[in-house]
Amino acid sequence: GQQVMQIPQYQHVQEGEDFTTYCNSSTTLSNIQWYKQRPGGHPVFLIQLVKSGEVKKQKRLTFQFGEAKKNSSLHITATQTTDVGTYFCAGSARNGSARQLTFGSGTQLTVLP
Amino acid sequence: NAGVTQTPKFRVLKTGQSMTLLCAQDMNHEYMYWYRQDPGMGLRLIHYSVGEGTTAKGEVPDGYNVSRLKKQNFLLGLESAAPSQTSVYFCASSYRLGRGGYEQYFGPGTRLTVT
């Protein structure tokens, strides 16, 4: 079945440093979504990417979808303590149901003040 | 709107006991999901439903059953709990975004421990 790998599993950064998490799928995706889960909380939707090579920005967050639609990345510029949490990518397989998402294992971000 | 709610928030079971987790959403979403979250493994889909009266298996369905008798409710049952089912369970519902994707709204989770 479809697998979505995410690296790194953990990342510690000093406040103000940049952070990147990478997501790779074993199959071509129709779209990819990113979610953030604060410690003790539940996942919250951040964004969806659909087009090959698409880049979207939300303030200090930059999301990219690969040309082959099999990988994606999330980059945070100048991290703040409010960025702490686990970031998950989740994809829908191109030949599967758009209603089902396969989640990556997540990257847990710690921001040291 | 309350969004997605789950009851209970915490539960401790003994091996072999049964229980039902309740998920409710007030957003009129067609699709609902049950996930389990274990350390280092992300979210894994247990069962899902694409509408009232319909259910389907996800990635890890064994040991669980579900029912969707009403559009707003999705129940997850554990018939005979095992320690391997110790986990945090999240319910989610979704609607269709533009351009084909489905944004999922998650409930606050149920932390289940099986001893």
CSV table of N, CA and C in Angstrom, one decimal, chain A residues 2 4 7 24 26-28 32 35 43 55 57-58 72 82 84-85 87 94-95 98-100 106:
chain,number,residue,atom,x,y,z
A,2,GLN,N,0.2,2.4,-0.1
A,2,GLN,CA,0.9,3.6,-0.1
A,2,GLN,C,1.6,3.9,1.2
A,4,VAL,N,4.1,6.9,3.2
A,4,VAL,CA,4.5,8.3,3.2
A,4,VAL,C,5.6,8.4,4.4
A,7,ILE,N,11.0,12.9,7.2
A,7,ILE,CA,12.2,13.1,8.0
A,7,ILE,C,12.5,14.6,8.2
A,24,ASN,N,8.2,12.1,1.7
A,24,ASN,CA,8.3,11.4,0.5
A,24,ASN,C,7.3,10.3,0.4
A,26,SER,N,5.7,6.8,-1.6
A,26,SER,CA,6.1,5.7,-2.4
A,26,SER,C,5.3,5.7,-3.8
A,27,THR,N,4.2,6.5,-3.8
A,27,THR,CA,3.4,6.5,-5.0
A,27,THR,C,3.1,8.0,-5.4
A,28,THR,N,2.7,8.2,-6.6
A,28,THR,CA,2.4,9.6,-7.0
A,28,THR,C,1.1,10.0,-6.3
A,32,ILE,N,-1.3,16.9,-1.6
A,32,ILE,CA,-0.7,16.7,-0.3
A,32,ILE,C,-1.1,17.8,0.7
A,35,TYR,N,-0.4,19.3,8.3
A,35,TYR,CA,-1.1,19.5,9.5
A,35,TYR,C,-0.1,19.8,10.6
A,43,PRO,N,-4.4,17.3,15.6
A,43,PRO,CA,-3.9,17.8,14.3
A,43,PRO,C,-4.8,18.9,13.8
A,55,VAL,N,4.2,26.0,-5.0
A,55,VAL,CA,4.8,26.6,-3.8
A,55,VAL,C,3.8,27.5,-3.2
A,57,LYS,N,3.0,30.0,0.4
A,57,LYS,CA,3.5,30.6,1.6
A,57,LYS,C,2.4,31.1,2.5
A,58,GLN,N,2.7,30.9,3.8
A,58,GLN,CA,1.8,31.4,4.9
A,58,GLN,C,2.8,32.1,5.9
A,72,SER,N,7.4,16.5,-0.8
A,72,SER,CA,6.9,17.8,-0.4
A,72,SER,C,7.8,18.2,0.7
A,82,THR,N,6.2,29.7,19.3
A,82,THR,CA,4.9,29.3,19.0
A,82,THR,C,4.8,28.2,17.9
A,84,VAL,N,6.4,25.4,18.0
A,84,VAL,CA,6.6,24.1,18.6
A,84,VAL,C,5.4,23.2,18.3
A,85,GLY,N,5.7,22.0,18.0
A,85,GLY,CA,4.7,21.0,17.7
A,85,GLY,C,5.2,19.9,16.8
A,87,TYR,N,4.7,18.3,13.0
A,87,TYR,CA,4.2,18.7,11.7
A,87,TYR,C,4.0,17.4,10.9
A,94,ARG,N,-2.9,9.2,-6.2
A,94,ARG,CA,-3.5,9.6,-7.4
A,94,ARG,C,-4.6,8.6,-7.9
A,95,ASN,N,-4.3,7.3,-7.7
A,95,ASN,CA,-5.3,6.3,-8.1
A,95,ASN,C,-6.1,5.8,-7.0
A,98,ALA,N,-9.8,10.1,-2.9
A,98,ALA,CA,-9.4,11.5,-2.4
A,98,ALA,C,-9.8,11.7,-1.0
A,99,ARG,N,-10.7,10.9,-0.5
A,99,ARG,CA,-11.2,11.1,0.8
A,99,ARG,C,-10.3,10.5,1.9
A,100,GLN,N,-9.4,9.6,1.5
A,100,GLN,CA,-8.5,9.0,2.4
A,100,GLN,C,-7.1,9.6,2.3
A,106,GLY,N,5.5,12.2,10.9
A,106,GLY,CA,5.6,13.5,11.6
A,106,GLY,C,7.0,13.9,12.0
